[in-house]
Coordinates of C-alpha atoms in Angstrom, one line a residue:
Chain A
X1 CA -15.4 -6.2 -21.2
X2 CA -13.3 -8.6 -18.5
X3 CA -10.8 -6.2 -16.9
X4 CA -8.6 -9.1 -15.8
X5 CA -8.6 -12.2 -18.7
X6 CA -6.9 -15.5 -18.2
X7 CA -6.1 -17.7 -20.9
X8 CA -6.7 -20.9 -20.8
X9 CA -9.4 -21.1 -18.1
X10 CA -8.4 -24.8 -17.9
X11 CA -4.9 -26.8 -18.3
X12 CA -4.6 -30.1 -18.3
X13 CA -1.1 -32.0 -19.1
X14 CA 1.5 -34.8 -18.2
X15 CA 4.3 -34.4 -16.2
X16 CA 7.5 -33.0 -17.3
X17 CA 5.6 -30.6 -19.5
X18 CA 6.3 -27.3 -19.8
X19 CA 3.3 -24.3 -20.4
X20 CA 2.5 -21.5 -20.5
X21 CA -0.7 -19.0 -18.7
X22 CA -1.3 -15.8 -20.1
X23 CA -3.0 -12.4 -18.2
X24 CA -4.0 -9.3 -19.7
X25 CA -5.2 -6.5 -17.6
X26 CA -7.5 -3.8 -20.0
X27 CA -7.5 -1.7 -16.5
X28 CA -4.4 1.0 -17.0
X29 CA -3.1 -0.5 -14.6
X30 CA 0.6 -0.5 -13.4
X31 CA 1.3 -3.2 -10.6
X32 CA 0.2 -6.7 -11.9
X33 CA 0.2 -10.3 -9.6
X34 CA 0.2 -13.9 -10.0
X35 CA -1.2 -16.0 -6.8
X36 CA -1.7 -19.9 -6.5
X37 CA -4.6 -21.3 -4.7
X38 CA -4.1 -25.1 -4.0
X39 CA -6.2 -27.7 -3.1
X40 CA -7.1 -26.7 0.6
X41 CA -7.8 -23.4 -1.1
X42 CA -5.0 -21.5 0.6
X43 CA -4.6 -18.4 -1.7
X44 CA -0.5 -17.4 -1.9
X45 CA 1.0 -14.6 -3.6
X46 CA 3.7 -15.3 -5.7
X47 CA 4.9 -13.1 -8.2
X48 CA 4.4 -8.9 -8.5
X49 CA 5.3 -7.0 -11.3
X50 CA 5.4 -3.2 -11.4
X51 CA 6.0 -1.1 -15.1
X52 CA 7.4 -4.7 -16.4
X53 CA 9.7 -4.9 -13.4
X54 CA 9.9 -7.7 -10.6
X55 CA 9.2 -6.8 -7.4
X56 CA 7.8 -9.8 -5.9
X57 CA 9.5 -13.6 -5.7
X58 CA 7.8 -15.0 -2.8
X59 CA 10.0 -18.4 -2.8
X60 CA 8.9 -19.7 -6.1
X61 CA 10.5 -22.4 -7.8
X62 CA 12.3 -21.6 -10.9
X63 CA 10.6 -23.6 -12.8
X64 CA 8.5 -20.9 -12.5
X65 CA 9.2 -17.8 -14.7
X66 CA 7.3 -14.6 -15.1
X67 CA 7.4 -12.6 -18.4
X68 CA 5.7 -9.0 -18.5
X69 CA 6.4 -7.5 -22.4
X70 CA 3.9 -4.7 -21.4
X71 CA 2.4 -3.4 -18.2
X72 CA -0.7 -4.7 -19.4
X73 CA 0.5 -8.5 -19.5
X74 CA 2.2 -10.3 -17.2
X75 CA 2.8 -14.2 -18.1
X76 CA 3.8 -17.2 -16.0
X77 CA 5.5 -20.4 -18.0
X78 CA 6.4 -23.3 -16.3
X79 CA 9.1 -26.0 -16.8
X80 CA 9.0 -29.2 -16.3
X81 CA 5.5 -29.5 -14.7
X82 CA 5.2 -31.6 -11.4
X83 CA 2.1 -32.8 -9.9
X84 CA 2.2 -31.0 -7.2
X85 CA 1.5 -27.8 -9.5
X86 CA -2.4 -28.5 -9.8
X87 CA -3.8 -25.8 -8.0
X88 CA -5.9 -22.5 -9.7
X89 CA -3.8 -19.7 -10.9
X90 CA -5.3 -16.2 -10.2
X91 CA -3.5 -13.0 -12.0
X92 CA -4.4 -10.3 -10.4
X93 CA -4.2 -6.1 -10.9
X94 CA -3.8 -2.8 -8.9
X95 CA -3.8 0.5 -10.0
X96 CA -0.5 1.3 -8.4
X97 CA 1.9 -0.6 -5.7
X98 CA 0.6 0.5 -2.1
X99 CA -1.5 -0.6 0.8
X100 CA -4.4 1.0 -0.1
X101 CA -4.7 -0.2 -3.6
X102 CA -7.6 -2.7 -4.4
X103 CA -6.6 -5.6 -6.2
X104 CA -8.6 -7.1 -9.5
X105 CA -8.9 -10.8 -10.1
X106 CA -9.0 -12.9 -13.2
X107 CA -11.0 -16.0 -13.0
X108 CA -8.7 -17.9 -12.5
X109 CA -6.8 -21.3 -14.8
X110 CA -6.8 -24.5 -13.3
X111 CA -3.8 -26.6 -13.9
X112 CA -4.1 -30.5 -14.1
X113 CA -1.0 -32.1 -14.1
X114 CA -1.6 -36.0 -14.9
Chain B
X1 CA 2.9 -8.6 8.6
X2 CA 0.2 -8.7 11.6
X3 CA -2.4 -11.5 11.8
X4 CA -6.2 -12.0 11.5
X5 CA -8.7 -14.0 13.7
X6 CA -12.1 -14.5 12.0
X7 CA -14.3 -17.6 12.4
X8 CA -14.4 -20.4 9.6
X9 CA -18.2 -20.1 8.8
X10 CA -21.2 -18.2 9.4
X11 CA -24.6 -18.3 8.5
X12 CA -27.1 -16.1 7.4
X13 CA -31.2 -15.8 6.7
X14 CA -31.2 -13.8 3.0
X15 CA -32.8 -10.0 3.4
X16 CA -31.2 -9.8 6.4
X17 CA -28.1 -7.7 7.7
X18 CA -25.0 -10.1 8.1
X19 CA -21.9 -8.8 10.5
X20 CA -18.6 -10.4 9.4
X21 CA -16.4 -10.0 12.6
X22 CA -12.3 -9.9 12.5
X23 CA -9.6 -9.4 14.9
X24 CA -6.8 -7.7 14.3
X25 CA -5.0 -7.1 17.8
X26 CA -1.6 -6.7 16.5
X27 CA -2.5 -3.8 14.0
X28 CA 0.2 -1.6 13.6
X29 CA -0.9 2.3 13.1
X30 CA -0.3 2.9 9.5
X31 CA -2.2 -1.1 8.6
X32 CA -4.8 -0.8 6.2
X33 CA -8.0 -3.2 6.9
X34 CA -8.9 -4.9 3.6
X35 CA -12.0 -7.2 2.8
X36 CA -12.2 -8.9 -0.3
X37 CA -14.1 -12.2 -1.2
X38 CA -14.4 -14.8 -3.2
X39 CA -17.2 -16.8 -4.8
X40 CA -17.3 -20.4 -5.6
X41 CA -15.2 -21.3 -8.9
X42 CA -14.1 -18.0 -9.3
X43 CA -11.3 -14.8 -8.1
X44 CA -11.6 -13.4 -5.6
X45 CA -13.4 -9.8 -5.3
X46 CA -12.5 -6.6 -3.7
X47 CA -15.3 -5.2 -1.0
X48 CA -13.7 -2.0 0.9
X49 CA -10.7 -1.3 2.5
X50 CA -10.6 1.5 5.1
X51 CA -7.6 2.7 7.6
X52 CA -9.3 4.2 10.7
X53 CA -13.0 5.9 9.5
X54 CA -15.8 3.6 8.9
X55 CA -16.1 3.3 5.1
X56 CA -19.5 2.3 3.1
X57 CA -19.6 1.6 -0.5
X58 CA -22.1 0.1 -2.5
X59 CA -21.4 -3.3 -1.7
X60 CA -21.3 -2.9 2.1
X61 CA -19.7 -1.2 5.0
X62 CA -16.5 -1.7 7.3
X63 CA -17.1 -0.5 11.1
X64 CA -13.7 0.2 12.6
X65 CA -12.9 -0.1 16.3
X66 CA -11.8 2.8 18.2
X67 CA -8.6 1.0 18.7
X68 CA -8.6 -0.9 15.3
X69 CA -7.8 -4.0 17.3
X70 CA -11.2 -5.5 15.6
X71 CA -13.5 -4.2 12.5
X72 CA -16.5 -5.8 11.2
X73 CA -17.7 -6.2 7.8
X74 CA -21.4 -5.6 7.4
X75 CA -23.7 -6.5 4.1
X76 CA -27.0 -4.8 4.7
X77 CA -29.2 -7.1 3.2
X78 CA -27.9 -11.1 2.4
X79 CA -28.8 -12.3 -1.0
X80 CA -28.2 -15.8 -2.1
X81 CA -25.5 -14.1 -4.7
X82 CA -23.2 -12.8 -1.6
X83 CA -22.7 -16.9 -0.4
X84 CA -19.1 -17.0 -0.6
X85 CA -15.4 -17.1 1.8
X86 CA -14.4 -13.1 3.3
X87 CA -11.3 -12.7 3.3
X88 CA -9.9 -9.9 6.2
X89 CA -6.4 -8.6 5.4
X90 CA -4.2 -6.4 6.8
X91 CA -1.7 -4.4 4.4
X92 CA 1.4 -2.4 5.7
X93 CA 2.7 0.5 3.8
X94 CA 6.2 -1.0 4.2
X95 CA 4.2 -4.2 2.8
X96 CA 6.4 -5.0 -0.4
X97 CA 4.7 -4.5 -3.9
X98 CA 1.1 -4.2 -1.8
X99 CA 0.8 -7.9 -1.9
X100 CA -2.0 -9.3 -0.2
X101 CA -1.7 -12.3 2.4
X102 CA -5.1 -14.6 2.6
X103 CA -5.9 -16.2 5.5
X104 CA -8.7 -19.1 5.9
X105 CA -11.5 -16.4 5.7
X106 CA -15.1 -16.9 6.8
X107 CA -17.4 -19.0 4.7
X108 CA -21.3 -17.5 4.5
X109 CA -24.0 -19.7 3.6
X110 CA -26.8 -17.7 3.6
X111 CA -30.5 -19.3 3.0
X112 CA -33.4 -18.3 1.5

């Protein structure tokens, strides 16, 4: 019964690519997350989602696009891949927006770009 | 957002009590302390969270100072299992969509 589920759990592909990650949250919950963690392991919000709306861009290229159909999904495709994208991907869930909200973790996908 | 000091590693004996120190001297009053932490080749894990009361949960307890410039993360007894980086965050009210910011954490070895 994962709460948080990541799919694939690894990525490998060329440059130029474009693909996509998927997160499903089996929580209830209504604020969801993506955060990268690169190679120094330096963890770095970078989308938030609340009810299927955007409320976080933290600077992200847009090659990067979030998609939530459902508050229980929130996707992340990405265009034309650059190598400088291989880090791990965490999606992430809260039960609501706020400080005091704990924040659930998927396992993570780790993205090769070759 | 305000900033946290903790040190890059620590190390620990396993059955024994480990205190995970952090400094937080530019709290704000209405900052929540947050500890999460993440083992190796997965997400990272939520551990407590607490505002001005010391907290205790099943997985350990957060000791607050008075002033809330420092708090301390405490695992009553190490086990090999709890070797992995604490994170210490600070999250404002005001903070945007509750996101969490990560600093470098503290990475516990602990031996048997």
């Amino acid at each position: 019964d994962t709460a948080v589920s990541q799919t694939p759990k690894y990525l490998v592909t060329q440059m130029g690519n474009d693909k996509s990650i998927k997160c499903e949250q089996n929580l209830g919950h209504d604020t969801m997350y993506w955060y990268k963690q690169d190679s120094k392991k330096f963890l770095k919000i970078m989308f938030s989602y609340n009810n299927k709306e955007l409320i976080i861009n933290e600077t992200v290229p847009n090659r990067f696009s979030p998609k939530s159909p459902d508050k229980a999904h929130l996707n992340l495709h990405i265009n034309s891949l650059e190598l400088g994208d291989s880090a791990v991907y965490f999606c992430a869930s809260s039960p609501r927006q706020g400080a005091s909200q704990p924040q659930h973790f998927g396992d993570g996908t780790r993205l090769s770009i070759l | 957002d305000a900033k946290t000091t903790q040190p890059n590693s620590m190390e620990s004996n396993e059955e024994e009590p480990v205190h995970l120190p952090c400094n937080h001297s530019t709290i704000s009053g209405t900052d929540y302390i947050h500890w999460y932490r993440q083992l190796p080749s997965q997400g990272p894990e939520y551990v407590i969270h607490g505002l001005t009361s010391n907290v205790n949960n099943r997985m350990a307890s957060l000791a607050i100072a008075e002033d809330r410039k420092s708090s301390t993360l405490i695992l009553h007894r190490a086990t090999l299992r709890d070797a992995a980086v604490y994170y210490c965050i600070l999250r404002a009210p005001y903070n945007q969509g509750g996101k969490l910011i990560f600093g470098q954490g503290t990475e516990l070895s602990v031996k048997p």
